[in-house]
PDB file of C-alpha atoms in Angstrom:
ATOM      1  CA  MET A   1     154.569 143.437  39.177  1.00  0.00           C
ATOM      2  CA  LEU A   2     152.898 141.899  42.224  1.00  0.00           C
ATOM      3  CA  ILE A   3     151.170 144.269  44.661  1.00  0.00           C
ATOM      4  CA  PRO A   4     150.248 143.040  48.154  1.00  0.00           C
ATOM      5  CA  GLY A   5     147.149 143.898  50.120  1.00  0.00           C
ATOM      6  CA  GLY A   6     146.688 145.467  53.520  1.00  0.00           C
ATOM      7  CA  TRP A   7     148.990 144.355  56.339  1.00  0.00           C
ATOM      8  CA  HIS A   8     151.057 142.351  53.836  1.00  0.00           C
ATOM      9  CA  ALA A   9     154.363 142.926  52.084  1.00  0.00           C
ATOM     10  CA  ALA A  10     156.348 141.417  49.210  1.00  0.00           C
ATOM     11  CA  TRP A  11     156.786 138.126  51.091  1.00  0.00           C
ATOM     12  CA  CYS A  12     153.172 137.078  50.476  1.00  0.00           C
ATOM     13  CA  TRP A  13     153.832 136.973  46.722  1.00  0.00           C
ATOM     14  CA  TRP A  14     157.202 135.190  46.792  1.00  0.00           C
ATOM     15  CA  PRO A  15     155.929 131.618  46.132  1.00  0.00           C
ATOM     16  CA  VAL A  16     153.951 132.808  43.087  1.00  0.00           C
ATOM     17  CA  ALA A  17     156.787 135.060  41.908  1.00  0.00           C
ATOM     18  CA  LYS A  18     159.159 132.091  41.987  1.00  0.00           C
ATOM     19  CA  ARG A  19     156.815 130.086  39.764  1.00  0.00           C
ATOM     20  CA  LEU A  20     156.308 132.954  37.333  1.00  0.00           C
ATOM     21  CA  ARG A  21     160.078 133.307  36.974  1.00  0.00           C
ATOM     22  CA  ALA A  22     160.432 129.570  36.410  1.00  0.00           C
ATOM     23  CA  ALA A  23     157.974 129.962  33.519  1.00  0.00           C
ATOM     24  CA  GLY A  24     160.158 132.669  31.977  1.00  0.00           C
ATOM     25  CA  HIS A  25     158.519 135.835  33.290  1.00  0.00           C
ATOM     26  CA  ARG A  26     160.292 138.632  35.104  1.00  0.00           C
ATOM     27  CA  SER A  27     158.463 139.017  38.412  1.00  0.00           C
ATOM     28  CA  ILE A  28     158.819 141.708  41.068  1.00  0.00           C
ATOM     29  CA  ALA A  29     156.898 141.779  44.354  1.00  0.00           C
ATOM     30  CA  LEU A  30     156.499 145.164  46.006  1.00  0.00           C
ATOM     31  CA  THR A  31     156.269 146.295  49.610  1.00  0.00           C
ATOM     32  CA  LEU A  32     154.269 149.502  49.728  1.00  0.00           C
ATOM     33  CA  PRO A  33     155.289 152.523  51.839  1.00  0.00           C
ATOM     34  CA  GLY A  34     154.604 152.142  55.548  1.00  0.00           C
ATOM     35  CA  LEU A  35     154.376 148.356  55.439  1.00  0.00           C
ATOM     36  CA  ASN A  36     158.006 147.371  55.922  1.00  0.00           C
ATOM     37  CA  ASP A  37     158.755 145.559  59.170  1.00  0.00           C
ATOM     38  CA  GLY A  38     159.334 148.110  61.927  1.00  0.00           C
ATOM     39  CA  GLU A  39     158.384 151.089  59.753  1.00  0.00           C
ATOM     40  CA  ASP A  40     156.328 153.935  61.225  1.00  0.00           C
ATOM     41  CA  PRO A  41     152.891 153.592  59.543  1.00  0.00           C
ATOM     42  CA  SER A  42     151.639 157.065  60.447  1.00  0.00           C
ATOM     43  CA  GLY A  43     150.938 159.813  57.953  1.00  0.00           C
ATOM     44  CA  TYR A  44     150.637 157.785  54.763  1.00  0.00           C
ATOM     45  CA  ARG A  45     147.862 158.532  52.265  1.00  0.00           C
ATOM     46  CA  LEU A  46     146.625 156.558  49.286  1.00  0.00           C
ATOM     47  CA  THR A  47     148.537 158.806  46.892  1.00  0.00           C
ATOM     48  CA  ASP A  48     151.773 157.595  48.509  1.00  0.00           C
ATOM     49  CA  ALA A  49     150.987 154.007  47.541  1.00  0.00           C
ATOM     50  CA  VAL A  50     149.852 154.969  44.036  1.00  0.00           C
ATOM     51  CA  ASP A  51     152.934 157.109  43.450  1.00  0.00           C
ATOM     52  CA  TYR A  52     155.209 154.324  44.669  1.00  0.00           C
ATOM     53  CA  VAL A  53     153.745 151.806  42.216  1.00  0.00           C
ATOM     54  CA  VAL A  54     154.031 154.376  39.415  1.00  0.00           C
ATOM     55  CA  SER A  55     157.682 155.034  40.241  1.00  0.00           C
ATOM     56  CA  GLN A  56     158.518 151.338  40.320  1.00  0.00           C
ATOM     57  CA  VAL A  57     156.888 150.711  36.946  1.00  0.00           C
ATOM     58  CA  ARG A  58     158.491 153.729  35.282  1.00  0.00           C
ATOM     59  CA  GLY A  59     161.878 152.684  36.588  1.00  0.00           C
ATOM     60  CA  LEU A  60     161.650 149.441  34.618  1.00  0.00           C
ATOM     61  CA  GLU A  61     161.067 151.013  31.188  1.00  0.00           C
ATOM     62  CA  LEU A  62     159.187 147.850  30.209  1.00  0.00           C
ATOM     63  CA  ASP A  63     155.582 146.897  29.556  1.00  0.00           C
ATOM     64  CA  VAL A  64     154.210 145.674  32.869  1.00  0.00           C
ATOM     65  CA  ILE A  65     151.269 143.586  34.054  1.00  0.00           C
ATOM     66  CA  LEU A  66     150.039 144.707  37.465  1.00  0.00           C
ATOM     67  CA  VAL A  67     148.708 141.941  39.718  1.00  0.00           C
ATOM     68  CA  ALA A  68     146.961 143.237  42.821  1.00  0.00           C
ATOM     69  CA  HIS A  69     145.835 141.355  45.918  1.00  0.00           C
ATOM     70  CA  SER A  70     143.071 142.543  48.249  1.00  0.00           C
ATOM     71  CA  TRP A  71     143.426 146.262  49.138  1.00  0.00           C
ATOM     72  CA  GLY A  72     146.237 146.387  46.549  1.00  0.00           C
ATOM     73  CA  GLY A  73     143.458 146.871  44.009  1.00  0.00           C
ATOM     74  CA  TYR A  74     143.312 150.524  45.049  1.00  0.00           C
ATOM     75  CA  PRO A  75     146.915 151.551  44.326  1.00  0.00           C
ATOM     76  CA  ALA A  76     146.968 149.280  41.266  1.00  0.00           C
ATOM     77  CA  THR A  77     143.910 150.997  39.802  1.00  0.00           C
ATOM     78  CA  GLY A  78     145.290 154.444  40.539  1.00  0.00           C
ATOM     79  CA  ALA A  79     148.658 153.574  39.034  1.00  0.00           C
ATOM     80  CA  ALA A  80     147.146 151.984  35.921  1.00  0.00           C
ATOM     81  CA  ALA A  81     145.260 155.193  35.184  1.00  0.00           C
ATOM     82  CA  LEU A  82     148.579 157.057  35.125  1.00  0.00           C
ATOM     83  CA  LEU A  83     150.535 154.392  33.252  1.00  0.00           C
ATOM     84  CA  ALA A  84     148.364 153.479  30.294  1.00  0.00           C
ATOM     85  CA  GLU A  85     151.380 153.648  27.987  1.00  0.00           C
ATOM     86  CA  GLN A  86     153.351 151.142  30.066  1.00  0.00           C
ATOM     87  CA  VAL A  87     150.802 148.842  31.756  1.00  0.00           C
ATOM     88  CA  SER A  88     149.486 146.133  29.440  1.00  0.00           C
ATOM     89  CA  LYS A  89     146.982 144.561  31.875  1.00  0.00           C
ATOM     90  CA  VAL A  90     145.705 144.758  35.442  1.00  0.00           C
ATOM     91  CA  ILE A  91     144.858 141.476  37.155  1.00  0.00           C
ATOM     92  CA  TYR A  92     142.846 141.684  40.365  1.00  0.00           C
ATOM     93  CA  PHE A  93     143.371 138.673  42.647  1.00  0.00           C
ATOM     94  CA  ASN A  94     140.936 138.417  45.563  1.00  0.00           C
ATOM     95  CA  ALA A  95     141.123 142.161  45.204  1.00  0.00           C
ATOM     96  CA  LEU A  96     138.971 145.121  46.080  1.00  0.00           C
ATOM     97  CA  VAL A  97     137.933 146.971  42.941  1.00  0.00           C
ATOM     98  CA  PRO A  98     137.350 150.623  43.878  1.00  0.00           C
ATOM     99  CA  VAL A  99     134.235 152.640  43.203  1.00  0.00           C
ATOM    100  CA  CYS A 100     135.135 156.009  41.712  1.00  0.00           C
ATOM    101  CA  GLY A 101     134.992 158.646  44.433  1.00  0.00           C
ATOM    102  CA  LYS A 102     134.647 156.177  47.328  1.00  0.00           C
ATOM    103  CA  SER A 103     137.282 155.151  49.838  1.00  0.00           C
ATOM    104  CA  LEU A 104     137.661 151.577  51.033  1.00  0.00           C
ATOM    105  CA  VAL A 105     135.926 152.602  54.268  1.00  0.00           C
ATOM    106  CA  ASP A 106     133.040 154.186  52.357  1.00  0.00           C
ATOM    107  CA  ASP A 107     132.630 151.059  50.230  1.00  0.00           C
ATOM    108  CA  HIS A 108     131.807 148.959  53.316  1.00  0.00           C
ATOM    109  CA  PRO A 109     128.364 148.323  54.779  1.00  0.00           C
ATOM    110  CA  PRO A 110     127.663 150.552  57.817  1.00  0.00           C
ATOM    111  CA  ALA A 111     128.846 148.084  60.473  1.00  0.00           C
ATOM    112  CA  GLY A 112     132.148 147.455  58.710  1.00  0.00           C
ATOM    113  CA  ARG A 113     132.628 151.150  58.017  1.00  0.00           C
ATOM    114  CA  ASP A 114     132.078 152.049  61.673  1.00  0.00           C
ATOM    115  CA  LEU A 115     134.494 149.351  62.845  1.00  0.00           C
ATOM    116  CA  LEU A 116     137.266 150.490  60.507  1.00  0.00           C
ATOM    117  CA  LEU A 117     136.841 154.124  61.527  1.00  0.00           C
ATOM    118  CA  HIS A 118     136.924 153.123  65.199  1.00  0.00           C
ATOM    119  CA  LEU A 119     140.141 151.143  64.730  1.00  0.00           C
ATOM    120  CA  ILE A 120     141.833 153.975  62.837  1.00  0.00           C
ATOM    121  CA  ASN A 121     140.667 156.793  65.090  1.00  0.00           C
ATOM    122  CA  ASP A 122     141.558 154.958  68.299  1.00  0.00           C
ATOM    123  CA  SER A 123     145.082 154.144  67.145  1.00  0.00           C
ATOM    124  CA  PRO A 124     147.831 156.567  68.256  1.00  0.00           C
ATOM    125  CA  ASP A 125     149.513 156.291  64.854  1.00  0.00           C
ATOM    126  CA  GLY A 126     146.320 156.077  62.804  1.00  0.00           C
ATOM    127  CA  ALA A 127     147.094 152.506  61.749  1.00  0.00           C
ATOM    128  CA  ILE A 128     145.172 149.253  62.101  1.00  0.00           C
ATOM    129  CA  ALA A 129     147.233 146.652  63.914  1.00  0.00           C
ATOM    130  CA  PRO A 130     147.043 143.080  62.581  1.00  0.00           C
ATOM    131  CA  THR A 131     145.692 140.281  64.740  1.00  0.00           C
ATOM    132  CA  LEU A 132     145.783 136.503  64.687  1.00  0.00           C
ATOM    133  CA  ALA A 133     141.990 136.559  64.406  1.00  0.00           C
ATOM    134  CA  TYR A 134     142.238 138.191  60.964  1.00  0.00           C
ATOM    135  CA  VAL A 135     144.241 135.208  59.745  1.00  0.00           C
ATOM    136  CA  GLU A 136     142.141 132.575  61.512  1.00  0.00           C
ATOM    137  CA  GLU A 137     138.764 133.949  60.445  1.00  0.00           C
ATOM    138  CA  LEU A 138     139.324 135.861  57.193  1.00  0.00           C
ATOM    139  CA  PHE A 139     142.647 135.182  55.494  1.00  0.00           C
ATOM    140  CA  MET A 140     143.443 131.470  55.992  1.00  0.00           C
ATOM    141  CA  GLN A 141     140.492 129.920  57.786  1.00  0.00           C
ATOM    142  CA  ASP A 142     141.154 126.461  56.311  1.00  0.00           C
ATOM    143  CA  THR A 143     144.865 126.295  57.214  1.00  0.00           C
ATOM    144  CA  ALA A 144     146.731 124.596  60.069  1.00  0.00           C
ATOM    145  CA  PRO A 145     147.016 126.762  63.217  1.00  0.00           C
ATOM    146  CA  ILE A 146     150.818 126.721  63.133  1.00  0.00           C
ATOM    147  CA  LEU A 147     150.754 128.287  59.652  1.00  0.00           C
ATOM    148  CA  GLN A 148     148.131 130.811  60.709  1.00  0.00           C
ATOM    149  CA  ARG A 149     150.340 131.943  63.587  1.00  0.00           C
ATOM    150  CA  MET A 150     153.372 132.194  61.325  1.00  0.00           C
ATOM    151  CA  VAL A 151     151.536 134.421  58.841  1.00  0.00           C
ATOM    152  CA  ALA A 152     150.093 136.553  61.643  1.00  0.00           C
ATOM    153  CA  ASP A 153     153.637 137.187  62.883  1.00  0.00           C
ATOM    154  CA  LEU A 154     154.614 138.482  59.437  1.00  0.00           C
ATOM    155  CA  LEU A 155     151.816 141.045  59.179  1.00  0.00           C
ATOM    156  CA  THR A 156     152.505 144.727  59.830  1.00  0.00           C
ATOM    157  CA  PRO A 157     150.163 147.595  60.831  1.00  0.00           C
ATOM    158  CA  GLN A 158     148.140 149.026  57.959  1.00  0.00           C
ATOM    159  CA  PRO A 159     148.322 152.818  57.517  1.00  0.00           C
ATOM    160  CA  GLY A 160     144.791 154.076  58.090  1.00  0.00           C
ATOM    161  CA  GLY A 161     145.070 156.775  55.451  1.00  0.00           C
ATOM    162  CA  TYR A 162     145.207 154.058  52.815  1.00  0.00           C
ATOM    163  CA  PHE A 163     141.651 153.078  53.771  1.00  0.00           C
ATOM    164  CA  LEU A 164     140.293 156.621  54.145  1.00  0.00           C
ATOM    165  CA  ASP A 165     141.166 158.107  50.751  1.00  0.00           C
ATOM    166  CA  ALA A 166     139.104 157.749  47.589  1.00  0.00           C
ATOM    167  CA  LEU A 167     140.318 157.201  44.047  1.00  0.00           C
ATOM    168  CA  HIS A 168     138.750 159.363  41.378  1.00  0.00           C
ATOM    169  CA  VAL A 169     139.231 156.684  38.749  1.00  0.00           C
ATOM    170  CA  ASP A 170     136.563 154.454  37.211  1.00  0.00           C
ATOM    171  CA  PRO A 171     138.118 150.965  36.947  1.00  0.00           C
ATOM    172  CA  ALA A 172     135.735 150.049  34.126  1.00  0.00           C
ATOM    173  CA  ALA A 173     137.074 152.984  32.114  1.00  0.00           C
ATOM    174  CA  LEU A 174     140.733 151.974  32.317  1.00  0.00           C
ATOM    175  CA  THR A 175     142.279 151.887  28.871  1.00  0.00           C
ATOM    176  CA  VAL A 176     144.086 148.610  29.590  1.00  0.00           C
ATOM    177  CA  PRO A 177     142.576 145.106  29.757  1.00  0.00           C
ATOM    178  CA  THR A 178     141.573 143.791  33.170  1.00  0.00           C
ATOM    179  CA  ALA A 179     140.897 140.368  34.678  1.00  0.00           C
ATOM    180  CA  TYR A 180     139.585 139.109  38.014  1.00  0.00           C
ATOM    181  CA  ILE A 181     140.817 135.949  39.754  1.00  0.00           C
ATOM    182  CA  ALA A 182     139.135 134.793  42.956  1.00  0.00           C
ATOM    183  CA  SER A 183     139.703 132.022  45.463  1.00  0.00           C
ATOM    184  CA  GLU A 184     136.763 129.688  45.902  1.00  0.00           C
ATOM    185  CA  ASN A 185     136.640 130.031  49.696  1.00  0.00           C
ATOM    186  CA  ASP A 186     137.702 133.644  50.128  1.00  0.00           C
ATOM    187  CA  CYS A 187     135.592 135.327  52.808  1.00  0.00           C
ATOM    188  CA  ALA A 188     137.727 138.411  53.493  1.00  0.00           C
ATOM    189  CA  PRO A 189     136.382 141.033  51.042  1.00  0.00           C
ATOM    190  CA  GLN A 190     133.209 142.895  51.958  1.00  0.00           C
ATOM    191  CA  TRP A 191     131.583 142.106  48.600  1.00  0.00           C
ATOM    192  CA  SER A 192     131.561 139.000  46.409  1.00  0.00           C
ATOM    193  CA  ALA A 193     134.009 138.252  43.624  1.00  0.00           C
ATOM    194  CA  ALA A 194     131.131 138.536  41.162  1.00  0.00           C
ATOM    195  CA  GLU A 195     130.380 142.065  42.399  1.00  0.00           C
ATOM    196  CA  PHE A 196     133.989 143.188  42.162  1.00  0.00           C
ATOM    197  CA  ALA A 197     134.424 141.604  38.721  1.00  0.00           C
ATOM    198  CA  SER A 198     131.251 143.318  37.505  1.00  0.00           C
ATOM    199  CA  ARG A 199     132.854 146.676  38.310  1.00  0.00           C
ATOM    200  CA  LEU A 200     135.412 145.812  35.647  1.00  0.00           C
ATOM    201  CA  GLY A 201     132.917 144.344  33.203  1.00  0.00           C
ATOM    202  CA  VAL A 202     134.515 140.881  33.393  1.00  0.00           C
ATOM    203  CA  GLU A 203     133.676 137.456  34.815  1.00  0.00           C
ATOM    204  CA  PRO A 204     135.742 136.058  37.706  1.00  0.00           C
ATOM    205  CA  VAL A 205     137.999 133.036  37.233  1.00  0.00           C
ATOM    206  CA  TYR A 206     138.264 130.817  40.300  1.00  0.00           C
ATOM    207  CA  VAL A 207     141.198 129.025  41.918  1.00  0.00           C
ATOM    208  CA  PRO A 208     141.246 126.825  45.047  1.00  0.00           C
ATOM    209  CA  GLY A 209     141.843 128.178  48.512  1.00  0.00           C
ATOM    210  CA  THR A 210     141.069 131.182  50.683  1.00  0.00           C
ATOM    211  CA  HIS A 211     142.160 134.833  50.734  1.00  0.00           C
ATOM    212  CA  LEU A 212     145.867 133.968  50.879  1.00  0.00           C
ATOM    213  CA  SER A 213     145.816 131.122  48.388  1.00  0.00           C
ATOM    214  CA  MET A 214     148.950 132.555  46.772  1.00  0.00           C
ATOM    215  CA  LEU A 215     150.660 131.011  49.817  1.00  0.00           C
ATOM    216  CA  THR A 216     148.648 127.788  50.030  1.00  0.00           C
ATOM    217  CA  HIS A 217     148.037 127.170  46.292  1.00  0.00           C
ATOM    218  CA  PRO A 218     150.837 129.022  44.475  1.00  0.00           C
ATOM    219  CA  ASP A 219     150.848 126.659  41.476  1.00  0.00           C
ATOM    220  CA  GLU A 220     147.191 127.290  40.696  1.00  0.00           C
ATOM    221  CA  VAL A 221     147.457 131.028  41.297  1.00  0.00           C
ATOM    222  CA  ALA A 222     150.530 131.375  39.086  1.00  0.00           C
ATOM    223  CA  GLU A 223     148.838 129.394  36.316  1.00  0.00           C
ATOM    224  CA  ALA A 224     145.715 131.560  36.531  1.00  0.00           C
ATOM    225  CA  ILE A 225     147.789 134.739  36.333  1.00  0.00           C
ATOM    226  CA  MET A 226     149.622 133.492  33.253  1.00  0.00           C
ATOM    227  CA  ALA A 227     146.329 132.461  31.628  1.00  0.00           C
ATOM    228  CA  ALA A 228     144.518 135.734  32.378  1.00  0.00           C
TER     229      ALA A 228
END
């Protein structure tokens, strides 16, 4: 089960999902509540995302591997803690690994924390609108401008409540195996891949590309997921 990060939806995982299916794996990419095109992003809290992942996994009645990108590490971690009997592994891909008791905003250095709070508080719907600059500077800085603009057009506003709420789960204490895959030139997360992987007690495995290398290097990302 493939979980997207902030501003993204199921579409960002489709190239990798296609390759996983070709290798014989059932693969489902999720769009989390509030992130569908045209959907009102106001009022959502982190528990809404966690509960949605839990409901999707329980509806399958199968053992599931959760693969989380970026902010998707938060709902994936929360869901895994509730689904130990059904989740066989959690794979974090360029993902934020939560600190128990800290929100995403609280896990940023002061300048980043202040910026996120400003963006959320100044928004009439409490959401952070996507911009082309995010794609150009953080998500796909090594990609052709025409592709950057296309991806920017696909992004949707991120519910601010998803960034404000803490998880009271220690990722290192999850009762399922974990793995961390990172792109070599990812500059989007606030901390390094080594730092995030250390929160799980694992070493990162690297693939080519930037934060959205599941779009630019889907073969390598799919292979790394299957090998994790």
